[in-house]
Short mmCIF file of C-alpha atoms and ligand atoms in Angstrom, two decimals:
data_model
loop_
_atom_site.label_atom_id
_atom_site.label_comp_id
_atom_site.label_asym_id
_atom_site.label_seq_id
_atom_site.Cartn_x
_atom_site.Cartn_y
_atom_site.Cartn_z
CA UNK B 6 22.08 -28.66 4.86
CA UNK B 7 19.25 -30.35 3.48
CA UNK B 8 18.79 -30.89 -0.58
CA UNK B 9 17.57 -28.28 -2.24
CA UNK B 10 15.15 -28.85 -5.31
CA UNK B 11 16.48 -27.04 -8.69
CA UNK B 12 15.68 -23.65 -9.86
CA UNK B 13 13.08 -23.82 -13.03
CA UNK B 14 13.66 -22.38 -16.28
CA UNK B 15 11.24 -20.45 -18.22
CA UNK B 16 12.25 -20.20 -22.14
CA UNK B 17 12.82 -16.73 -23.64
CA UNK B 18 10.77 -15.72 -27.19
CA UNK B 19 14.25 -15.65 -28.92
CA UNK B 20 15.12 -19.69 -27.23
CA UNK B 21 17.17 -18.27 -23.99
CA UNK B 22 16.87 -20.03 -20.71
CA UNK B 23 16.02 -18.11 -17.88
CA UNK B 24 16.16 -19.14 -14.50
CA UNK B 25 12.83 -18.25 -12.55
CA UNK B 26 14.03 -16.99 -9.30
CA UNK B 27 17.44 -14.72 -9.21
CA UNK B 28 18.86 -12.09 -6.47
CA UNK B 29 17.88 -8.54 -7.13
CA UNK B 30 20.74 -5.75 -5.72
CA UNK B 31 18.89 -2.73 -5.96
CA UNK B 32 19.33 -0.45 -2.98
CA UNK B 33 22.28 -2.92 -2.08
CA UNK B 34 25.05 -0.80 -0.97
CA UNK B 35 28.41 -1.80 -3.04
CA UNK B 36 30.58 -2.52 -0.02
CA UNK B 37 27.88 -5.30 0.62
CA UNK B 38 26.80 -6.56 -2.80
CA UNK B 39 29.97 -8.97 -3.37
CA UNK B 40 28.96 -10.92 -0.17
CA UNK B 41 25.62 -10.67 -0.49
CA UNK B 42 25.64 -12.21 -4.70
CA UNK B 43 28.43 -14.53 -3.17
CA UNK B 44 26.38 -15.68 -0.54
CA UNK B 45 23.39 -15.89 -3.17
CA UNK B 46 25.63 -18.56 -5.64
CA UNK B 47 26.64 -20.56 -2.70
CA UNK B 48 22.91 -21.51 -2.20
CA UNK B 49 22.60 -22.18 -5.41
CA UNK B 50 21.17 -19.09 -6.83
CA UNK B 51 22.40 -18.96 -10.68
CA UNK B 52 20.62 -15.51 -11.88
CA UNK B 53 21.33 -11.83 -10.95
CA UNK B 54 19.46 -8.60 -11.76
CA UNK B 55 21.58 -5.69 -11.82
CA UNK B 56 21.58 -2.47 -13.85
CA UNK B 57 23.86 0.62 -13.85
CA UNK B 58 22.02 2.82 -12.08
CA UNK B 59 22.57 0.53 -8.87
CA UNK B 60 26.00 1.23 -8.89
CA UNK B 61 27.44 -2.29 -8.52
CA UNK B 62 28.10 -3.37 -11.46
CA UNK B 63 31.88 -3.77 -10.78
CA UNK B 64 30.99 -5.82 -7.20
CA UNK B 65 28.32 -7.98 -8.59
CA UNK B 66 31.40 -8.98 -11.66
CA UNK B 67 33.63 -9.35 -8.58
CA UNK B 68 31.19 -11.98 -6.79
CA UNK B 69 30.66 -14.08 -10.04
CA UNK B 70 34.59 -14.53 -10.75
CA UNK B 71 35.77 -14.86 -7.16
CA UNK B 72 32.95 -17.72 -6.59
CA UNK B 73 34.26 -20.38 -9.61
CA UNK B 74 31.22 -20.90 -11.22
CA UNK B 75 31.82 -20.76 -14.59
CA UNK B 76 30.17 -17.52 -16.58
CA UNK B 77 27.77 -19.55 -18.55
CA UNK B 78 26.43 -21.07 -15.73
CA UNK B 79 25.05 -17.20 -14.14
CA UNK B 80 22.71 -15.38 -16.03
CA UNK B 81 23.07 -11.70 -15.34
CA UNK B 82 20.46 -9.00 -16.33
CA UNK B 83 21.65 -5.37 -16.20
CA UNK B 84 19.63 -1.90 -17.82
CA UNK B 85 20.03 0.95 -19.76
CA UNK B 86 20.23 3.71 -17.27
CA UNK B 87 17.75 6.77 -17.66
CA UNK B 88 20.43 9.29 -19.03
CA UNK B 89 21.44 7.20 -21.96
CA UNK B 90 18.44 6.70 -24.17
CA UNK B 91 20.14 8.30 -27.57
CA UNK B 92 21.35 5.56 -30.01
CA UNK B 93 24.95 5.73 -29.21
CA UNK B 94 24.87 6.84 -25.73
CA UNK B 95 23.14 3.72 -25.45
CA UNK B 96 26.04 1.92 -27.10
CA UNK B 97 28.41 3.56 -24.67
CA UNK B 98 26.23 2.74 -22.06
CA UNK B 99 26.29 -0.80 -22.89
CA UNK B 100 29.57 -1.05 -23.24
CA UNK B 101 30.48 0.14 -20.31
CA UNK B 102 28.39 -2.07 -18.23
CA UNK B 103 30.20 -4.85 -19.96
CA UNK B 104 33.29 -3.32 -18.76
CA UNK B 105 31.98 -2.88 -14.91
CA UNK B 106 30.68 -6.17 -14.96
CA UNK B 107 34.28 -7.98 -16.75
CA UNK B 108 32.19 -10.25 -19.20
CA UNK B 109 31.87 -10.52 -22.83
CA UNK B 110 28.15 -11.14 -22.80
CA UNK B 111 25.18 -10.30 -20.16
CA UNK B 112 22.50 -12.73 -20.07
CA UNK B 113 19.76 -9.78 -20.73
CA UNK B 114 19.50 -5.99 -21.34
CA UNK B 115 17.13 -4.00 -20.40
CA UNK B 116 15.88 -0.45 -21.04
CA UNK B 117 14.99 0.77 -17.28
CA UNK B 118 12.18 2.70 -18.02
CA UNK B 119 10.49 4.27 -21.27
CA UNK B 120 10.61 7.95 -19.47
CA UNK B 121 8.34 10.59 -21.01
CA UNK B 122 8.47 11.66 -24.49
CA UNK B 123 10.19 14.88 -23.59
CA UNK B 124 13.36 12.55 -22.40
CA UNK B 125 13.83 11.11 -25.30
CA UNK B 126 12.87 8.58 -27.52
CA UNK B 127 12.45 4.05 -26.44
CA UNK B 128 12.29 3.08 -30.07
CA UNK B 129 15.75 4.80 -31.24
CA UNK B 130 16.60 3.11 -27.88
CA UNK B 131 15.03 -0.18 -28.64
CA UNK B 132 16.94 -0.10 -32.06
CA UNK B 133 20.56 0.50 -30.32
CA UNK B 134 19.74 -2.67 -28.03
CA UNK B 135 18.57 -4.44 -31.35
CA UNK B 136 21.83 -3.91 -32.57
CA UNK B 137 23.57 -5.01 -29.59
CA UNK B 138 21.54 -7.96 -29.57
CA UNK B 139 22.23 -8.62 -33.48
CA UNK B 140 26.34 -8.44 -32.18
CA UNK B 141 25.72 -11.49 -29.82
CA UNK B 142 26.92 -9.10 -26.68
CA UNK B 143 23.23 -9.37 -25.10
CA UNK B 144 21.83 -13.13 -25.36
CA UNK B 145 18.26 -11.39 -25.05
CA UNK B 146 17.05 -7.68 -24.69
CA UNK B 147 14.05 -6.62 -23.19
CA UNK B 148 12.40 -3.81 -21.73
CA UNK B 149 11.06 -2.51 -17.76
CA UNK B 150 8.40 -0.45 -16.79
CA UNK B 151 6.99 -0.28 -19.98
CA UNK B 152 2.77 -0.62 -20.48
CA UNK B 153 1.31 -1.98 -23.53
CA UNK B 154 0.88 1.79 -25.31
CA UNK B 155 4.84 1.69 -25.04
CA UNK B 156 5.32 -1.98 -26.29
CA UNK B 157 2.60 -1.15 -29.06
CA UNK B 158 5.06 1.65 -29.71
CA UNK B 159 7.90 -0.62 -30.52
CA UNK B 160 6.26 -3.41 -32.53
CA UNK B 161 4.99 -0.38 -34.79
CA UNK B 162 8.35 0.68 -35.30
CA UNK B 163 10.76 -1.85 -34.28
CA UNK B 164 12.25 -5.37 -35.64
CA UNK B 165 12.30 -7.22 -32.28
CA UNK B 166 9.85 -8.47 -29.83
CA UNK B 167 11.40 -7.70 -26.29
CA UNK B 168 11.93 -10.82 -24.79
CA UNK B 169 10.93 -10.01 -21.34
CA UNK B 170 8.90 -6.54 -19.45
CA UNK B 171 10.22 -6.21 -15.98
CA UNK B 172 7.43 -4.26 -13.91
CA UNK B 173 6.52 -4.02 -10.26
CA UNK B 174 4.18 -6.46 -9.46
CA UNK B 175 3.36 -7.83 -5.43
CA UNK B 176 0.19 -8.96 -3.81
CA UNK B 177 -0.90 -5.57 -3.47
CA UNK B 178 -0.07 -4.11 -7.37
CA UNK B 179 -1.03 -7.67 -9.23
CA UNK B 180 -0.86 -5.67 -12.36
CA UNK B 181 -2.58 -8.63 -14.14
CA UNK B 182 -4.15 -6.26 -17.21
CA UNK B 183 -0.39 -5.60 -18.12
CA UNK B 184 0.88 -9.63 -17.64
CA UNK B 185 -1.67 -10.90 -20.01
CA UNK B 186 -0.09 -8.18 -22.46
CA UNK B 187 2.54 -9.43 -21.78
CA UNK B 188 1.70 -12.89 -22.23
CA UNK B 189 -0.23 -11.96 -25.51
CA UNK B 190 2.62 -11.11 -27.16
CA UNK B 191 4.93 -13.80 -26.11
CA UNK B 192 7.09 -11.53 -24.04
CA UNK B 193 8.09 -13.14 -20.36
CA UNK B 194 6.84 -11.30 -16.84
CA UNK B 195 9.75 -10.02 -14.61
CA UNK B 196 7.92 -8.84 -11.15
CA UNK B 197 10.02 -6.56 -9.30
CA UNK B 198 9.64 -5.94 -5.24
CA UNK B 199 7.89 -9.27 -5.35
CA UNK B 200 7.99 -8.69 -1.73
CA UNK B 201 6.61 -5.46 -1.35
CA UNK B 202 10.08 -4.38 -0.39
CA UNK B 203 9.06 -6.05 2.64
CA UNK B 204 5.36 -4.22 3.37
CA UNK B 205 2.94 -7.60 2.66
CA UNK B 206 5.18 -9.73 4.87
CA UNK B 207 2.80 -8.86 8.01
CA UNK B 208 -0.45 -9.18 6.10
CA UNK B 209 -2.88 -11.42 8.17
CA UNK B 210 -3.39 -13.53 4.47
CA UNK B 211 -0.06 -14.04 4.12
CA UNK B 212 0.85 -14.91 7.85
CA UNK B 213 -2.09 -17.17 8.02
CA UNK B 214 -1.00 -19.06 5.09
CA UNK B 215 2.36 -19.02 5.99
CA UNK B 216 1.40 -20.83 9.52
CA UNK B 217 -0.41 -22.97 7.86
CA UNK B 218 2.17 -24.51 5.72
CA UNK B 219 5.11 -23.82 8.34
CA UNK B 220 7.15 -21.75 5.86
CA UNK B 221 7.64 -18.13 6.42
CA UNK B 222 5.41 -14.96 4.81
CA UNK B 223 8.05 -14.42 2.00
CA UNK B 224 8.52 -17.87 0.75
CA UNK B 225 4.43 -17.73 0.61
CA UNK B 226 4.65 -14.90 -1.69
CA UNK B 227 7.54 -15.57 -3.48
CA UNK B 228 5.69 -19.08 -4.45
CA UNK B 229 2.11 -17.05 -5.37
CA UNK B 230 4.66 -15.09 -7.92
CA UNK B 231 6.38 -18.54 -9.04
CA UNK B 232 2.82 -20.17 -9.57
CA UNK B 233 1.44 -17.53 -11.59
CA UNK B 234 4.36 -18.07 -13.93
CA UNK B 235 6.25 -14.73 -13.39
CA UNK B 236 10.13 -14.54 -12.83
CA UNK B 237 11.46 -13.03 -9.26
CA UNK B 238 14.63 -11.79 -7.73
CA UNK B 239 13.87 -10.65 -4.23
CA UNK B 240 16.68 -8.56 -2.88
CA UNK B 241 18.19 -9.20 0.67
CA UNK B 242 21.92 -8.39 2.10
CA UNK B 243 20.70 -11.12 5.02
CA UNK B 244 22.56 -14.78 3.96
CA UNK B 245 19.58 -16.47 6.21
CA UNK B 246 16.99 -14.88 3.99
CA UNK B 247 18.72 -15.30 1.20
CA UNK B 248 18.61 -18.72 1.59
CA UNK B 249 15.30 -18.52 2.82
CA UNK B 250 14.23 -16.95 -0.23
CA UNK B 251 15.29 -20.01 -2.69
CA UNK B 252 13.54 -22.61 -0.76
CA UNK B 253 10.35 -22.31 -2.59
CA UNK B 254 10.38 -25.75 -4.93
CA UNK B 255 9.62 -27.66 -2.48
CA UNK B 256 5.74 -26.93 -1.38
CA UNK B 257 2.47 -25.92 -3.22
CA UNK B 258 0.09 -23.09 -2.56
CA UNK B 259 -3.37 -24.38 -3.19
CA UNK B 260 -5.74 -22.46 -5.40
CA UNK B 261 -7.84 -21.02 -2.34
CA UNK B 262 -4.17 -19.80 -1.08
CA UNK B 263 -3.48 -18.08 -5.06
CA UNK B 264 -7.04 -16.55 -4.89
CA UNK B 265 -6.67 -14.71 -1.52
CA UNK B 266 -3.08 -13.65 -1.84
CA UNK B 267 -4.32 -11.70 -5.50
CA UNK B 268 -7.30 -10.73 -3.57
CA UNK B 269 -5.01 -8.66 -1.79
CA UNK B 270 -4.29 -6.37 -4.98
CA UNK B 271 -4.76 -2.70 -4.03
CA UNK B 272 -3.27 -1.18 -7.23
CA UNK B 273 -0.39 0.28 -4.84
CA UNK B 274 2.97 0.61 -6.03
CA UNK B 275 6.09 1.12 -4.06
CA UNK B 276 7.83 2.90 -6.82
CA UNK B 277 7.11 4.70 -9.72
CA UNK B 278 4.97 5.23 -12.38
CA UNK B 279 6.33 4.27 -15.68
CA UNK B 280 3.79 7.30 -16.90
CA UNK B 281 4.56 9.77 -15.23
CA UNK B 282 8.67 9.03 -14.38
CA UNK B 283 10.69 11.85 -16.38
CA UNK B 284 14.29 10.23 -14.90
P1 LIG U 301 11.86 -6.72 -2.62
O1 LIG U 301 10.39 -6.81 -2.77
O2 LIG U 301 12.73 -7.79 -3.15
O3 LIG U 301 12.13 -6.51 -1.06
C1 LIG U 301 13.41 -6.33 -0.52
C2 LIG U 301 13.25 -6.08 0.99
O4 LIG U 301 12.70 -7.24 1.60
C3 LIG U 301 14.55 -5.78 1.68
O5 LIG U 301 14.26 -4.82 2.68
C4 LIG U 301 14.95 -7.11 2.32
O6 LIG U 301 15.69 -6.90 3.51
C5 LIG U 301 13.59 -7.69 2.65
N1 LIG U 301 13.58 -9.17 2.59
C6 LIG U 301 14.12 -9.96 1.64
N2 LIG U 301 13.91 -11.26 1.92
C7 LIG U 301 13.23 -11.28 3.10
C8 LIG U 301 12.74 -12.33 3.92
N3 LIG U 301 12.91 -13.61 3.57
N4 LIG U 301 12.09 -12.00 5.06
C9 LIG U 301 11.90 -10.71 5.42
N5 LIG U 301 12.34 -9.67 4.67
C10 LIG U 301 13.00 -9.96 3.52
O7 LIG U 301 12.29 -5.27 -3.20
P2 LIG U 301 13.24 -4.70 -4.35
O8 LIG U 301 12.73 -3.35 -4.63
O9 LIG U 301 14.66 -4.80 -3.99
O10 LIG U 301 12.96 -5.61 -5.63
C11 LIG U 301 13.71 -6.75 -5.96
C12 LIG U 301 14.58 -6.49 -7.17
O11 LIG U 301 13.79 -6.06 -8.28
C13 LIG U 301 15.59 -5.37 -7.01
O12 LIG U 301 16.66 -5.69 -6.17
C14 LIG U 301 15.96 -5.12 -8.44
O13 LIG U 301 16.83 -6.13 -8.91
C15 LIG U 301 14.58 -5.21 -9.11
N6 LIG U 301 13.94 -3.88 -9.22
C16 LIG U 301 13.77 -3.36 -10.48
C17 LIG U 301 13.19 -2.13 -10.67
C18 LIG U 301 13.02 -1.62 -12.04
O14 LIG U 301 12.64 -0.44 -12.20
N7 LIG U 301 13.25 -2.41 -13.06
C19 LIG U 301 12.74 -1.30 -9.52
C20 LIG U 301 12.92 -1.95 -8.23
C21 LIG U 301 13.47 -3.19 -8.13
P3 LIG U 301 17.26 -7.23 3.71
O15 LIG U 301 17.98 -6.91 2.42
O16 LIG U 301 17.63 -6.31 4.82
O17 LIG U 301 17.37 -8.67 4.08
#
């Protein structure tokens, strides 16, 4: 196998080291997720976002102790799950993650989603992650699908600045109004399905870049995410793509190739709207 350049780090408001490209395991089946995070460390990967509602928890803590690296050398992100937004349900919540996943610590927690006022409430959920944060059980906590009404929300009421906003963002939902927000206010861009969940692999811009540079339509887009600063996890079960996926230090897009990739943006999601989702 040929060298592999290193992973970057992006810092975190609160000092935290993040590594810039992880695995994601939603929609991975738990009978497959311990091979498919094992597979992921073995290349090299050091960074895994997980969350409760995914339901494997207890394989992706499997994969990190049965592979030998050493804890502190994975950073693991899990969330809040939608059904545990009151203060100590979130404290149950949290603890039982830490249970699934057999660690002390995660890396990052996140609330999933803000949900709709009816639901319940982010900032009495914001200030049960503060305290979890305060015990040293969470290195950083940060939110996901929130807009900038919600994070206005939270400085108004709250004590910490998230450290990070997870949100979809692809070629076609660039969702830049809600990065430089995020930017703004020192918090750190997460873009989930930075692949589309698969849909812009085929798109004549991204094939014809792809040719061009002799690397395949997801390491193109994976590297337009990487450029414009945000942190990725594409998911795949598939070791080859997997691998695939985290050789992207090793080549540039040019700024012609950045411009026509986020000329792509349609405003489409493949998922949800944070304004809307009730849970
Ligand atoms: P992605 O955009 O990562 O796409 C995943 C799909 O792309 C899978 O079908 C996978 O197939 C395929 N794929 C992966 N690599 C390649 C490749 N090199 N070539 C061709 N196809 C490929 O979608 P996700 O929705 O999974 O997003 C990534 C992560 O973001 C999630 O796993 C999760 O961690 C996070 N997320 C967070 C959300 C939130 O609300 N906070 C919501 C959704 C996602 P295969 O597996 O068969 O190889």
């Amino acid at each position: 196998m040929s060298s592999v350049p290193s992973v970057p780090t992006l810092t975190l408001n609160n000092g935290v080291e993040i590594p810039q490209l992880g695995l994601g395991v939603f929609q991975v089946d738990p009978q497959e997720t311990t091979a498919s995070v094992l597979s992921a460390l073995e290349v090299g990967y050091r960074h895994i976002d997980t969350a409760e509602m995914y339901g494997n928890e207890k394989e992706v803590g499997r994969a990190v102790r049965e592979s030998g690296v050493p804890r502190d050398e994975v950073f693991i992100t899990s969330k809040l799950n939608n059904g545990f937004h009151a203060h100590d349900d979130a404290l149950t919540a949290f603890a039982r993650t830490l249970e699934d996943l057999d660690t002390d610590y995660v890396d990052l927690f996140l609330i999933h989603w803000p949900l709709l006022p009816s639901r319940g409430d982010y900032a009495d959920t914001w200030r049960a992650l503060e305290e979890i944060y305060h015990s040293g059980r969470a290195k950083a906590i940060g939110v996901s699908n929130f807009n900038p009404h919600h994070l206005n929300r939270l400085f108004e009421e709250t004590e910490v600045v998230p450290a990070v906003n997870q949100i979809e963002i692809h070629p076609y939902f660039a969702q830049d109004d809600v990065r430089a927000f995020n930017t703004e206010h020192g918090i750190a861009t997460e873009a989930w399905a930075p692949l589309t969940q698969g849909k812009v692999l085929d798109d004549p811009v991204v094939t014809s870049v792809a040719e061009r540079l002799e690397r395949t339509p997801a390491q193109v887009v994976l590297r337009w995410h990487i450029q414009r600063g945000d942190i990725v996890f594409p998911k795949s079960v598939t070791p080859s793509r997997i691998e695939e996926n985290f050789r992207i230090f090793d080549f540039e897009l040019t700024a012609g190739d950045m411009a026509a990739i986020t000329s792509l943006d349609r405003n489409w999601r493949t998922g949800l709207d944070p304004d809307t989702n009730n849970g």
